[in-house]
Amino acid sequence: MSATDDDVTSDTSDTPTLRERRIAAWRAAPRVLARLGFLAPLRERLALLEAAGGVYDLDETSDIYGNGVVEALEKRVAGLLGTEAAAFFPTGTMAQQVALRCWAGRTGTPAVALHPLSHPEVYERNAFSQVSGLRPVRMTNEPRLPTAAEVRDFEEPFGALMLELPLRDAGFVLPTWEELTEVVAAARERDAVVHFDGARLWECTEHFGRPLAEIAGLADSVYVSFYKSLDAFGGAALAGPSSLIEEARAWRHRYGGNVFQQFPTALSALIGLERELPRLPSYVRHARVVAAALREGLEAGGLPWFRVRPEVPYTYDFQVWLPYEADVVAEVAIAAAEETGVVLFANHWDPKGPGVCFTEVYVRAAGLEWSAGDVRAAAEDFAGRLRRAV
């Protein structure tokens, strides 16, 4: 989520903002498509650690600068991804900068080919160039991952190709397995290394029909997040060859990421791997049901135009686009949640030009309780409210 509707303030400080109302309605609602841990009250978040004894021996000494439970988490991730080693990082921003900085030293070029909608280009304040001495080069402007031909025929050299799987800002999109393997092969033809921005890689197995290790095995290095898919408190891991990970540990220290103790985050990540990871494919399958029913409900509600992107979700997240101003749609969505206790759109609405906005829809465990009919009814009700409001 971003802070788009944080800036929608009222005339007096005593009146809640749209964001405050949205979160309050989401917390209080009996029916939601996703219970996102990072928006839950602190008491509820801390309760997650009640399950820690089931994933790690709590009589062990706590971690100090990356040993103990952090080391156990690293070994678990390396095993799941089929890599020689993995290193824990406090943030994905740091993990990817370190990975690509290490590769730049080995390839002899700081140029990193990536999509202009990729996370480092959109959300990290030019960290690649401003902090790590890397030079991002944009490969395609299409709302999809680059093709093998685009990689093969790119007009300037690059040492590393970074692929975000899935590409969130294009609608959480993924290539086919054949397309992905061809893109990787094209990069290798150019003597470039391949790095996967796999913040949400955990979610991709259903689409590709391959286990995590086979997907990760295509790349030279992989970054994964612990909170985006697994509902952990935070943290990330960089996985790859042992020599790369050892070098990455040195740079992690230089970047200030060698934190004294990380056991709450590490334990929450282990709990996520135990609890959430096996359930992710079921969320993806149900998201496809939700997306189809959502389209039917918005159409039945008489909206003149809308777009569910992609029509068949690749993961359990997707976008909904509407031809209205963002603040108008947000008010209608929040009012519907407050009045009915049913939250169809829990996220903010982001303006994308005059009279156009979009939101992201997330489907998690709570969404499994919704039938297609439930989604259609909620969507039709929302569409009717929106038509009356405008």
XYZ file of C-alpha atoms in Angstrom:
390
model
C 0.000 0.000 0.000
C 1.126 3.577 -0.579
C 0.223 6.796 1.134
C -1.937 8.140 -1.689
C -5.013 8.715 0.447
C -2.994 9.714 3.537
C -2.926 13.207 2.069
C -6.727 13.475 1.909
C -7.266 15.463 5.085
C -10.340 17.017 6.620
C -11.088 20.578 7.707
C -10.340 19.781 11.357
C -7.758 17.503 12.912
C -10.504 15.692 14.835
C -12.068 14.280 11.660
C -10.414 11.038 10.509
C -8.728 10.906 7.119
C -9.835 8.506 4.422
C -6.930 6.241 5.309
C -7.872 6.180 8.988
C -11.480 5.394 8.122
C -10.449 2.724 5.635
C -8.233 0.917 8.129
C -10.819 1.212 10.912
C -13.520 -0.225 8.645
C -11.221 -3.036 7.527
C -10.336 -3.979 11.116
C -13.968 -3.975 12.239
C -15.472 -5.747 9.224
C -16.612 -9.368 9.599
C -16.034 -10.017 5.874
C -12.784 -9.106 4.109
C -10.807 -10.672 1.276
C -7.533 -10.442 3.196
C -6.401 -9.851 6.783
C -3.110 -8.064 6.248
C -0.913 -8.466 9.285
C 0.994 -5.216 8.943
C -2.247 -3.242 9.408
C -3.319 -5.206 12.487
C -3.023 -3.797 16.051
C 0.287 -4.377 17.830
C -1.311 -6.788 20.294
C -2.452 -8.994 17.427
C 0.932 -8.827 15.711
C 2.767 -9.839 18.868
C 0.403 -12.788 19.289
C 1.922 -14.269 16.135
C 4.995 -15.235 18.156
C 2.902 -17.557 20.330
C 3.550 -20.144 17.609
C 7.331 -19.643 17.722
C 7.920 -22.738 19.829
C 6.619 -24.879 17.007
C 9.236 -23.679 14.514
C 12.360 -23.217 16.644
C 13.778 -24.350 19.984
C 13.109 -21.393 22.267
C 15.587 -22.701 24.836
C 18.388 -21.880 22.400
C 20.419 -18.722 22.929
C 19.114 -15.733 20.994
C 20.816 -14.596 17.817
C 23.800 -12.262 17.851
C 24.801 -10.671 14.552
C 23.186 -13.340 12.428
C 23.749 -16.658 14.180
C 21.190 -18.840 15.959
C 17.644 -18.483 14.685
C 18.733 -16.162 11.859
C 21.174 -18.756 10.605
C 18.462 -21.416 10.843
C 16.183 -19.232 8.715
C 18.928 -18.747 6.128
C 19.452 -22.498 5.832
C 15.700 -23.049 5.486
C 15.468 -20.519 2.658
C 18.486 -21.941 0.823
C 16.902 -25.380 1.057
C 13.563 -24.193 -0.298
C 15.167 -22.295 -3.179
C 17.729 -24.968 -3.947
C 20.708 -22.616 -3.624
C 24.063 -23.174 -1.961
C 23.510 -20.446 0.615
C 21.295 -17.555 1.698
C 21.830 -14.431 3.794
C 19.254 -12.601 5.898
C 18.810 -8.859 5.235
C 16.686 -6.343 7.135
C 15.241 -5.011 3.854
C 14.906 -6.068 0.254
C 16.200 -2.690 -0.888
C 19.519 -3.456 0.783
C 19.590 -7.092 -0.355
C 19.181 -6.239 -4.030
C 21.673 -3.384 -3.989
C 24.237 -5.671 -2.418
C 23.546 -8.509 -4.848
C 23.835 -6.347 -7.932
C 26.853 -4.499 -6.588
C 28.597 -7.835 -6.111
C 27.661 -8.929 -9.622
C 28.874 -5.618 -11.048
C 32.303 -6.268 -9.554
C 32.372 -9.705 -11.146
C 31.032 -8.764 -14.579
C 33.013 -5.557 -14.819
C 30.037 -3.320 -15.606
C 27.627 -1.424 -13.332
C 24.814 -1.510 -15.932
C 21.697 -3.343 -14.701
C 18.924 -3.976 -17.221
C 15.456 -3.803 -15.666
C 11.862 -2.778 -16.284
C 10.962 0.870 -15.590
C 8.079 -0.357 -13.397
C 10.368 -2.511 -11.270
C 10.587 -1.786 -7.555
C 14.027 -0.106 -7.498
C 12.960 2.312 -10.228
C 9.613 3.257 -8.660
C 10.021 3.058 -4.889
C 13.679 3.321 -3.876
C 14.623 6.957 -4.639
C 17.268 6.039 -7.199
C 19.167 3.991 -4.634
C 20.957 1.924 -7.271
C 22.712 4.980 -8.698
C 22.825 7.219 -5.630
C 24.086 4.650 -3.129
C 25.547 1.653 -4.953
C 27.122 3.117 -8.088
C 24.929 1.035 -10.373
C 23.500 2.271 -13.681
C 19.947 1.124 -14.366
C 19.056 0.776 -18.047
C 15.392 0.401 -18.962
C 14.605 -2.475 -21.262
C 10.937 -2.019 -22.289
C 7.996 0.251 -21.505
C 5.358 -2.421 -22.124
C 3.365 -3.483 -19.003
C 4.969 -6.939 -18.949
C 8.329 -8.574 -18.447
C 10.836 -8.169 -21.309
C 10.864 -10.750 -24.090
C 13.839 -12.829 -25.158
C 14.097 -10.779 -28.353
C 14.185 -7.527 -26.391
C 16.944 -8.886 -24.178
C 18.920 -10.288 -27.080
C 18.616 -7.143 -29.222
C 19.030 -4.506 -26.509
C 21.200 -1.723 -27.887
C 23.727 -1.379 -25.059
C 25.704 -3.799 -22.916
C 24.681 -4.743 -19.385
C 26.232 -6.970 -16.764
C 23.047 -8.097 -15.026
C 19.408 -8.558 -15.958
C 16.970 -8.052 -13.074
C 13.514 -9.606 -13.454
C 10.760 -8.810 -10.964
C 8.558 -11.885 -10.523
C 5.722 -10.987 -10.537
C 5.951 -7.432 -11.906
C 3.721 -5.725 -9.370
C 3.089 -2.313 -10.901
C 2.067 -3.841 -14.219
C -0.651 -5.845 -12.442
C 1.346 -8.622 -10.749
C 2.034 -10.141 -14.172
C 4.268 -13.086 -15.044
C 5.598 -14.591 -18.259
C 4.953 -18.205 -19.166
C 7.550 -20.736 -18.077
C 8.766 -21.033 -21.663
C 9.059 -17.254 -22.008
C 10.988 -17.004 -18.763
C 13.475 -19.686 -19.724
C 13.974 -18.031 -23.103
C 14.628 -14.641 -21.496
C 17.190 -16.157 -19.141
C 18.888 -17.918 -22.059
C 19.002 -14.657 -24.025
C 20.717 -12.898 -21.115
C 23.254 -15.692 -20.849
C 23.971 -15.377 -24.571
C 25.095 -11.842 -23.769
C 27.281 -13.067 -20.884
C 24.997 -11.323 -18.392
C 23.989 -12.711 -15.016
C 20.312 -12.987 -14.083
C 18.936 -11.776 -10.766
C 15.333 -12.395 -9.715
C 13.572 -9.730 -7.679
C 11.468 -12.423 -6.084
C 9.842 -10.390 -3.318
C 6.700 -12.365 -4.165
C 8.382 -15.400 -5.700
C 6.665 -17.601 -3.114
C 3.372 -16.907 -4.948
C 4.545 -18.008 -8.405
C 4.533 -21.802 -8.172
C 0.862 -22.166 -9.130
C 1.278 -20.149 -12.328
C 4.524 -21.752 -13.444
C 3.553 -25.263 -12.329
C 7.081 -25.685 -10.980
C 8.538 -25.966 -7.458
C 10.373 -23.019 -5.953
C 13.795 -24.593 -6.425
C 13.243 -25.072 -10.151
C 12.082 -21.476 -10.588
C 14.938 -20.033 -8.531
C 17.369 -22.340 -10.316
C 17.001 -20.322 -13.511
C 18.692 -17.305 -11.895
C 22.190 -16.630 -10.628
C 20.773 -14.977 -7.495
C 17.337 -14.489 -5.973
C 15.898 -12.089 -3.410
C 12.784 -13.058 -1.458
C 10.716 -11.088 1.039
C 9.332 -12.470 4.279
C 6.480 -10.043 4.877
C 4.869 -9.594 1.462
C 3.681 -13.196 1.094
C 4.427 -14.808 4.437
C 3.014 -12.131 6.782
C 6.254 -11.867 8.781
C 7.294 -8.721 10.634
C 9.762 -7.790 7.881
C 13.081 -8.938 6.514
C 14.383 -10.498 3.341
C 16.918 -13.026 2.098
C 19.407 -13.119 -0.732
C 20.103 -16.609 -2.077
C 22.705 -17.871 -4.509
C 26.193 -19.394 -4.773
C 28.204 -19.599 -1.547
C 30.922 -17.284 -2.858
C 28.373 -14.579 -3.723
C 26.620 -14.871 -0.371
C 29.893 -14.611 1.546
C 30.725 -11.417 -0.335
C 27.164 -10.176 0.249
C 27.590 -10.650 3.999
C 30.598 -8.328 3.924
C 28.626 -5.676 2.047
C 25.640 -6.182 4.357
C 27.927 -5.175 7.229
C 29.150 -2.116 5.321
C 25.575 -1.059 4.550
C 24.616 -1.263 8.223
C 22.500 -4.362 7.835
C 24.348 -6.625 10.255
C 21.836 -6.035 13.049
C 22.669 -7.186 16.589
C 19.461 -9.184 17.164
C 16.690 -10.056 14.707
C 14.953 -12.943 16.465
C 11.379 -11.551 16.399
C 11.549 -11.040 12.634
C 13.354 -14.339 12.021
C 10.840 -16.278 14.113
C 7.906 -14.613 12.340
C 9.458 -15.576 8.997
C 9.856 -19.205 10.083
C 6.212 -19.195 11.201
C 5.215 -17.791 7.812
C 7.148 -20.500 5.988
C 5.410 -23.113 8.112
C 1.883 -21.686 8.050
C 1.432 -19.554 4.949
C 3.738 -20.995 2.316
C 1.765 -24.266 1.875
C -1.489 -22.289 1.511
C -0.377 -19.809 -1.152
C -1.450 -21.930 -4.158
C -5.000 -22.120 -2.781
C -5.081 -18.312 -2.515
C -4.015 -18.017 -6.158
C -6.722 -20.402 -7.324
C -9.384 -18.564 -5.350
C -8.187 -15.156 -6.562
C -9.134 -16.294 -10.063
C -12.652 -17.051 -8.825
C -12.803 -13.657 -7.109
C -11.590 -11.770 -10.191
C -14.157 -13.425 -12.468
C -17.022 -12.800 -10.023
C -15.879 -9.221 -9.522
C -16.113 -8.542 -13.248
C -19.606 -10.033 -13.334
C -20.748 -7.930 -10.380
C -19.365 -4.647 -11.713
C -20.994 -5.322 -15.073
C -24.329 -6.161 -13.455
C -24.042 -2.962 -11.430
C -24.076 -0.938 -14.638
C -20.658 0.691 -14.611
C -19.893 2.234 -18.020
C -16.311 0.977 -17.997
C -13.978 -0.971 -15.736
C -10.935 -3.163 -16.030
C -9.749 -6.113 -13.971
C -6.055 -6.579 -14.729
C -5.089 -9.244 -15.419
C -8.426 -10.859 -16.242
C -7.074 -14.148 -14.888
C -4.668 -13.345 -12.037
C -1.196 -14.849 -12.151
C -0.902 -14.664 -8.359
C -3.459 -13.816 -5.664
C -3.172 -10.056 -6.220
C -4.597 -8.064 -9.128
C -5.718 -4.564 -10.104
C -9.129 -2.976 -10.658
C -9.349 0.189 -12.807
C -12.335 2.577 -12.842
C -13.183 5.771 -14.791
C -13.686 8.022 -11.764
C -11.678 10.315 -9.517
C -9.793 8.437 -6.813
C -11.227 10.360 -3.855
C -14.804 9.723 -5.043
C -14.242 5.976 -5.404
C -12.406 5.791 -2.089
C -15.274 7.488 -0.255
C -17.817 5.097 -1.769
C -15.712 2.021 -0.968
C -15.135 3.103 2.638
C -18.771 4.062 3.212
C -19.897 0.676 1.870
C -17.493 -1.089 4.249
C -18.652 1.000 7.208
C -22.333 0.399 6.484
C -22.291 -3.270 5.477
C -19.289 -4.772 7.280
C -18.225 -6.245 3.934
C -14.889 -5.002 2.551
C -14.424 -5.663 -1.135
C -11.781 -2.979 -1.711
C -9.514 -2.694 1.330
C -6.683 -0.842 -0.384
C -6.321 2.815 -1.365
C -7.348 4.114 -4.793
C -4.508 5.600 -6.775
C -5.166 8.344 -9.399
C -3.816 7.511 -12.849
C -4.837 10.552 -14.827
C -7.959 12.748 -15.062
C -10.981 10.702 -14.050
C -9.116 7.381 -13.861
C -7.964 5.442 -10.820
C -7.040 1.927 -9.772
C -6.637 -0.196 -6.674
C -4.994 -3.494 -5.823
C -7.141 -6.384 -4.622
C -5.542 -8.946 -2.322
C -6.971 -12.421 -1.657
C -5.680 -14.340 1.353
C -7.064 -16.864 3.853
C -10.063 -14.692 4.742
C -11.010 -14.567 1.070
C -11.461 -18.328 0.926
C -14.686 -17.820 2.899
C -16.221 -15.850 0.011
C -18.169 -17.681 -2.654
C -18.377 -16.342 -6.193
C -21.912 -15.235 -5.372
C -20.697 -13.268 -2.356
C -18.195 -11.412 -4.525
C -20.734 -10.704 -7.261
C -23.229 -9.309 -4.749
C -20.638 -7.066 -3.081
C -19.381 -5.818 -6.460
C -22.873 -5.090 -7.733
C -23.715 -3.205 -4.525
C -20.493 -1.188 -4.805
C -21.183 -0.346 -8.464
C -24.702 0.854 -7.609
C -23.385 3.053 -4.819
C -20.727 4.472 -7.129
C -23.215 5.286 -9.880
C -25.441 7.090 -7.391
C -22.488 9.040 -5.997
C -21.412 10.375 -9.380
